[in-house]
Amino acid sequence: GYEYVNYTTKDGLLDNDVYGFFQCLSGTLWCLSVRGVNKFDGTGFINAFPEGALSKGMTLCMAQDRDSVLWFGTDHGLYRFDGKELAVFTDKDGIYSNIIYSLTFDNEGNLWIGHHRGIAKFDLSLYKSSDRISFINYGTEEGLVGAECNQNAITKDHLGNVWFGTIKGAIV
């Protein structure tokens, strides 16, 4: 039979409660957990962000944009990492919730976010050209029945539609 390897905190994981994995375009495997973010080095895990906001709290999801910028959804906001600097976006910036469950990009390069109180679209072209932060929010106020999204329940189909899994069904 197949021989399995069980990685734990003894191998460098920040926590044994793992929420997800993401492999970026460079091939790096990222591990998202209750206590932050690890990178797999081929034999074990190293702490990707030993200090700062991503070293605390739950990291729930991850995505990478066309410019290879990494995006992290946490229980305390949306984070952008360009390889050097970490920026955070929270409800103070206009998103309905700081609990981010899912991330994906549409064909135009907008970041779609599934969160605790609904869905948000972050206009990245506007942000990149002017540093202006613009979230368009969709929640119960906008007519969503099951506004709370489920963790990593998001995909873009072959037509470019973004699908979200919520606590009360699927939204497209």
PDB file of C-alpha atoms in Angstrom:
ATOM      1  CA  GLY A   1       0.000   0.000   0.000  1.00  0.00           C
ATOM      2  CA  TYR A   2       0.779   3.671  -0.045  1.00  0.00           C
ATOM      3  CA  GLU A   3       2.916   5.071   2.748  1.00  0.00           C
ATOM      4  CA  TYR A   4       1.625   8.337   4.205  1.00  0.00           C
ATOM      5  CA  VAL A   5       3.619  11.083   5.895  1.00  0.00           C
ATOM      6  CA  ASN A   6       1.906  12.980   8.699  1.00  0.00           C
ATOM      7  CA  TYR A   7       3.336  16.471   9.226  1.00  0.00           C
ATOM      8  CA  THR A   8       2.718  18.195  12.559  1.00  0.00           C
ATOM      9  CA  THR A   9       4.086  21.021  14.661  1.00  0.00           C
ATOM     10  CA  LYS A  10       7.163  18.803  15.174  1.00  0.00           C
ATOM     11  CA  ASP A  11       7.894  19.373  11.464  1.00  0.00           C
ATOM     12  CA  GLY A  12       7.455  23.132  11.728  1.00  0.00           C
ATOM     13  CA  LEU A  13       3.692  23.565  11.261  1.00  0.00           C
ATOM     14  CA  LEU A  14       2.452  26.524  13.276  1.00  0.00           C
ATOM     15  CA  ASP A  15      -0.577  24.485  14.319  1.00  0.00           C
ATOM     16  CA  ASN A  16      -1.943  21.011  13.640  1.00  0.00           C
ATOM     17  CA  ASP A  17      -5.324  22.545  12.703  1.00  0.00           C
ATOM     18  CA  VAL A  18      -4.767  23.178   8.971  1.00  0.00           C
ATOM     19  CA  TYR A  19      -7.389  25.119   6.960  1.00  0.00           C
ATOM     20  CA  GLY A  20      -5.948  24.842   3.487  1.00  0.00           C
ATOM     21  CA  PHE A  21      -3.093  24.700   1.026  1.00  0.00           C
ATOM     22  CA  PHE A  22      -2.187  26.880  -1.921  1.00  0.00           C
ATOM     23  CA  GLN A  23       0.513  26.378  -4.536  1.00  0.00           C
ATOM     24  CA  CYS A  24       1.555  29.655  -6.136  1.00  0.00           C
ATOM     25  CA  LEU A  25       2.905  30.151  -9.652  1.00  0.00           C
ATOM     26  CA  SER A  26       6.527  29.860  -8.462  1.00  0.00           C
ATOM     27  CA  GLY A  27       5.739  26.382  -7.124  1.00  0.00           C
ATOM     28  CA  THR A  28       5.859  27.292  -3.433  1.00  0.00           C
ATOM     29  CA  LEU A  29       3.381  25.319  -1.348  1.00  0.00           C
ATOM     30  CA  TRP A  30       1.710  27.432   1.338  1.00  0.00           C
ATOM     31  CA  CYS A  31      -0.092  25.985   4.359  1.00  0.00           C
ATOM     32  CA  LEU A  32      -2.841  27.997   6.084  1.00  0.00           C
ATOM     33  CA  SER A  33      -3.666  27.340   9.710  1.00  0.00           C
ATOM     34  CA  VAL A  34      -5.183  28.540  12.951  1.00  0.00           C
ATOM     35  CA  ARG A  35      -1.942  30.301  13.887  1.00  0.00           C
ATOM     36  CA  GLY A  36      -0.765  31.730  10.580  1.00  0.00           C
ATOM     37  CA  VAL A  37       1.006  30.752   7.375  1.00  0.00           C
ATOM     38  CA  ASN A  38       3.742  28.200   6.649  1.00  0.00           C
ATOM     39  CA  LYS A  39       5.774  27.485   3.520  1.00  0.00           C
ATOM     40  CA  PHE A  40       6.858  23.922   2.731  1.00  0.00           C
ATOM     41  CA  ASP A  41      10.580  23.668   1.904  1.00  0.00           C
ATOM     42  CA  GLY A  42      10.512  20.077   0.629  1.00  0.00           C
ATOM     43  CA  THR A  43      11.151  18.389   3.955  1.00  0.00           C
ATOM     44  CA  GLY A  44       9.387  20.498   6.570  1.00  0.00           C
ATOM     45  CA  PHE A  45       7.490  23.704   7.170  1.00  0.00           C
ATOM     46  CA  ILE A  46       8.865  27.166   7.898  1.00  0.00           C
ATOM     47  CA  ASN A  47       6.982  30.122   9.306  1.00  0.00           C
ATOM     48  CA  ALA A  48       6.307  32.432   6.331  1.00  0.00           C
ATOM     49  CA  PHE A  49       5.518  35.462   8.504  1.00  0.00           C
ATOM     50  CA  PRO A  50       7.205  35.084  11.912  1.00  0.00           C
ATOM     51  CA  GLU A  51       6.224  38.625  12.910  1.00  0.00           C
ATOM     52  CA  GLY A  52       3.303  40.875  12.140  1.00  0.00           C
ATOM     53  CA  ALA A  53      -0.387  40.423  11.485  1.00  0.00           C
ATOM     54  CA  LEU A  54      -0.191  37.125   9.566  1.00  0.00           C
ATOM     55  CA  SER A  55       1.600  35.519  12.510  1.00  0.00           C
ATOM     56  CA  LYS A  56      -1.532  35.895  14.633  1.00  0.00           C
ATOM     57  CA  GLY A  57      -5.002  34.513  14.162  1.00  0.00           C
ATOM     58  CA  MET A  58      -6.556  32.236  11.577  1.00  0.00           C
ATOM     59  CA  THR A  59      -5.577  32.330   7.906  1.00  0.00           C
ATOM     60  CA  LEU A  60      -8.507  30.825   6.018  1.00  0.00           C
ATOM     61  CA  CYS A  61      -7.830  31.211   2.284  1.00  0.00           C
ATOM     62  CA  MET A  62      -5.330  32.409  -0.272  1.00  0.00           C
ATOM     63  CA  ALA A  63      -5.096  33.497  -3.926  1.00  0.00           C
ATOM     64  CA  GLN A  64      -2.554  34.959  -6.336  1.00  0.00           C
ATOM     65  CA  ASP A  65      -3.215  37.723  -8.862  1.00  0.00           C
ATOM     66  CA  ARG A  66      -1.863  38.288 -12.394  1.00  0.00           C
ATOM     67  CA  ASP A  67       1.111  40.225 -10.997  1.00  0.00           C
ATOM     68  CA  SER A  68       2.014  37.333  -8.654  1.00  0.00           C
ATOM     69  CA  VAL A  69       0.841  39.299  -5.620  1.00  0.00           C
ATOM     70  CA  LEU A  70      -0.413  36.988  -2.870  1.00  0.00           C
ATOM     71  CA  TRP A  71      -3.721  37.615  -1.108  1.00  0.00           C
ATOM     72  CA  PHE A  72      -4.668  36.079   2.254  1.00  0.00           C
ATOM     73  CA  GLY A  73      -8.097  35.919   3.856  1.00  0.00           C
ATOM     74  CA  THR A  74      -8.048  35.806   7.642  1.00  0.00           C
ATOM     75  CA  ASP A  75     -10.339  36.188  10.626  1.00  0.00           C
ATOM     76  CA  HIS A  76      -9.046  39.767  10.969  1.00  0.00           C
ATOM     77  CA  GLY A  77      -9.004  41.130   7.405  1.00  0.00           C
ATOM     78  CA  LEU A  78      -7.752  40.762   3.847  1.00  0.00           C
ATOM     79  CA  TYR A  79      -3.983  40.873   3.358  1.00  0.00           C
ATOM     80  CA  ARG A  80      -1.915  41.688   0.264  1.00  0.00           C
ATOM     81  CA  PHE A  81       1.723  40.557   0.075  1.00  0.00           C
ATOM     82  CA  ASP A  82       3.819  41.729  -2.883  1.00  0.00           C
ATOM     83  CA  GLY A  83       6.917  39.811  -1.785  1.00  0.00           C
ATOM     84  CA  LYS A  84       8.189  42.703   0.346  1.00  0.00           C
ATOM     85  CA  GLU A  85       5.371  44.528   2.082  1.00  0.00           C
ATOM     86  CA  LEU A  86       2.192  43.355   3.745  1.00  0.00           C
ATOM     87  CA  ALA A  87      -0.917  45.553   3.470  1.00  0.00           C
ATOM     88  CA  VAL A  88      -4.232  44.971   5.219  1.00  0.00           C
ATOM     89  CA  PHE A  89      -7.786  45.849   4.190  1.00  0.00           C
ATOM     90  CA  THR A  90     -10.579  45.716   6.773  1.00  0.00           C
ATOM     91  CA  ASP A  91     -14.116  46.922   7.387  1.00  0.00           C
ATOM     92  CA  LYS A  92     -12.575  50.370   7.925  1.00  0.00           C
ATOM     93  CA  ASP A  93     -11.726  50.293   4.183  1.00  0.00           C
ATOM     94  CA  GLY A  94     -15.303  49.480   3.175  1.00  0.00           C
ATOM     95  CA  ILE A  95     -15.592  45.688   3.136  1.00  0.00           C
ATOM     96  CA  TYR A  96     -18.607  44.370   5.110  1.00  0.00           C
ATOM     97  CA  SER A  97     -16.653  41.834   7.202  1.00  0.00           C
ATOM     98  CA  ASN A  98     -13.109  41.108   8.395  1.00  0.00           C
ATOM     99  CA  ILE A  99     -13.746  37.345   8.391  1.00  0.00           C
ATOM    100  CA  ILE A 100     -12.641  36.327   4.893  1.00  0.00           C
ATOM    101  CA  TYR A 101     -13.552  32.769   3.840  1.00  0.00           C
ATOM    102  CA  SER A 102     -12.751  32.599   0.106  1.00  0.00           C
ATOM    103  CA  LEU A 103     -10.891  34.436  -2.666  1.00  0.00           C
ATOM    104  CA  THR A 104     -10.727  34.234  -6.456  1.00  0.00           C
ATOM    105  CA  PHE A 105     -10.192  36.493  -9.477  1.00  0.00           C
ATOM    106  CA  ASP A 106     -12.547  37.127 -12.376  1.00  0.00           C
ATOM    107  CA  ASN A 107     -11.481  37.472 -16.015  1.00  0.00           C
ATOM    108  CA  GLU A 108     -11.008  41.229 -15.579  1.00  0.00           C
ATOM    109  CA  GLY A 109      -8.612  40.729 -12.652  1.00  0.00           C
ATOM    110  CA  ASN A 110     -11.031  41.855  -9.924  1.00  0.00           C
ATOM    111  CA  LEU A 111     -10.669  40.092  -6.589  1.00  0.00           C
ATOM    112  CA  TRP A 112     -13.897  38.422  -5.427  1.00  0.00           C
ATOM    113  CA  ILE A 113     -14.204  37.787  -1.721  1.00  0.00           C
ATOM    114  CA  GLY A 114     -16.576  35.488   0.154  1.00  0.00           C
ATOM    115  CA  HIS A 115     -16.902  36.549   3.757  1.00  0.00           C
ATOM    116  CA  HIS A 116     -18.951  36.305   6.939  1.00  0.00           C
ATOM    117  CA  ARG A 117     -21.595  38.806   5.780  1.00  0.00           C
ATOM    118  CA  GLY A 118     -21.704  38.211   2.024  1.00  0.00           C
ATOM    119  CA  ILE A 119     -19.621  38.872  -1.065  1.00  0.00           C
ATOM    120  CA  ALA A 120     -17.331  41.728  -2.069  1.00  0.00           C
ATOM    121  CA  LYS A 121     -15.606  42.745  -5.282  1.00  0.00           C
ATOM    122  CA  PHE A 122     -12.303  44.604  -4.973  1.00  0.00           C
ATOM    123  CA  ASP A 123     -11.486  46.669  -8.071  1.00  0.00           C
ATOM    124  CA  LEU A 124      -7.766  45.927  -8.396  1.00  0.00           C
ATOM    125  CA  SER A 125      -7.230  47.956 -11.571  1.00  0.00           C
ATOM    126  CA  LEU A 126      -8.416  51.082  -9.738  1.00  0.00           C
ATOM    127  CA  TYR A 127      -6.256  50.207  -6.731  1.00  0.00           C
ATOM    128  CA  LYS A 128      -3.143  49.586  -8.871  1.00  0.00           C
ATOM    129  CA  SER A 129      -3.581  52.793 -10.880  1.00  0.00           C
ATOM    130  CA  SER A 130      -4.486  55.179  -8.048  1.00  0.00           C
ATOM    131  CA  ASP A 131      -4.147  53.391  -4.669  1.00  0.00           C
ATOM    132  CA  ARG A 132      -7.908  53.994  -4.326  1.00  0.00           C
ATOM    133  CA  ILE A 133      -9.662  51.254  -2.355  1.00  0.00           C
ATOM    134  CA  SER A 134     -13.059  50.343  -3.773  1.00  0.00           C
ATOM    135  CA  PHE A 135     -15.122  47.423  -2.489  1.00  0.00           C
ATOM    136  CA  ILE A 136     -18.550  46.682  -3.937  1.00  0.00           C
ATOM    137  CA  ASN A 137     -20.434  44.702  -1.301  1.00  0.00           C
ATOM    138  CA  TYR A 138     -23.309  42.275  -1.711  1.00  0.00           C
ATOM    139  CA  GLY A 139     -25.111  41.061   1.395  1.00  0.00           C
ATOM    140  CA  THR A 140     -28.610  40.669   2.782  1.00  0.00           C
ATOM    141  CA  GLU A 141     -29.161  44.404   2.219  1.00  0.00           C
ATOM    142  CA  GLU A 142     -28.591  43.765  -1.521  1.00  0.00           C
ATOM    143  CA  GLY A 143     -30.908  40.746  -1.582  1.00  0.00           C
ATOM    144  CA  LEU A 144     -28.649  37.764  -0.889  1.00  0.00           C
ATOM    145  CA  VAL A 145     -30.618  35.081   0.958  1.00  0.00           C
ATOM    146  CA  GLY A 146     -27.697  33.099   2.348  1.00  0.00           C
ATOM    147  CA  ALA A 147     -25.145  35.861   2.679  1.00  0.00           C
ATOM    148  CA  GLU A 148     -22.558  34.045   4.807  1.00  0.00           C
ATOM    149  CA  CYS A 149     -20.100  32.258   2.528  1.00  0.00           C
ATOM    150  CA  ASN A 150     -18.448  28.938   3.320  1.00  0.00           C
ATOM    151  CA  GLN A 151     -14.694  28.534   3.548  1.00  0.00           C
ATOM    152  CA  ASN A 152     -12.988  27.973   0.178  1.00  0.00           C
ATOM    153  CA  ALA A 153     -16.378  27.420  -1.503  1.00  0.00           C
ATOM    154  CA  ILE A 154     -15.607  29.546  -4.544  1.00  0.00           C
ATOM    155  CA  THR A 155     -14.728  28.949  -8.185  1.00  0.00           C
ATOM    156  CA  LYS A 156     -14.705  30.633 -11.563  1.00  0.00           C
ATOM    157  CA  ASP A 157     -16.345  28.570 -14.303  1.00  0.00           C
ATOM    158  CA  HIS A 158     -15.349  28.299 -17.985  1.00  0.00           C
ATOM    159  CA  LEU A 159     -17.644  31.217 -18.867  1.00  0.00           C
ATOM    160  CA  GLY A 160     -15.996  33.478 -16.282  1.00  0.00           C
ATOM    161  CA  ASN A 161     -18.857  33.369 -13.777  1.00  0.00           C
ATOM    162  CA  VAL A 162     -17.810  33.406 -10.132  1.00  0.00           C
ATOM    163  CA  TRP A 163     -19.670  30.892  -7.938  1.00  0.00           C
ATOM    164  CA  PHE A 164     -19.955  31.099  -4.153  1.00  0.00           C
ATOM    165  CA  GLY A 165     -21.093  28.438  -1.708  1.00  0.00           C
ATOM    166  CA  THR A 166     -23.102  29.939   1.140  1.00  0.00           C
ATOM    167  CA  ILE A 167     -24.885  28.645   4.218  1.00  0.00           C
ATOM    168  CA  LYS A 168     -28.109  28.659   2.165  1.00  0.00           C
ATOM    169  CA  GLY A 169     -27.037  27.406  -1.262  1.00  0.00           C
ATOM    170  CA  ALA A 170     -24.964  28.532  -4.221  1.00  0.00           C
ATOM    171  CA  ILE A 171     -24.760  32.039  -5.679  1.00  0.00           C
ATOM    172  CA  VAL A 172     -23.549  32.976  -9.153  1.00  0.00           C
TER     173      VAL A 172
END
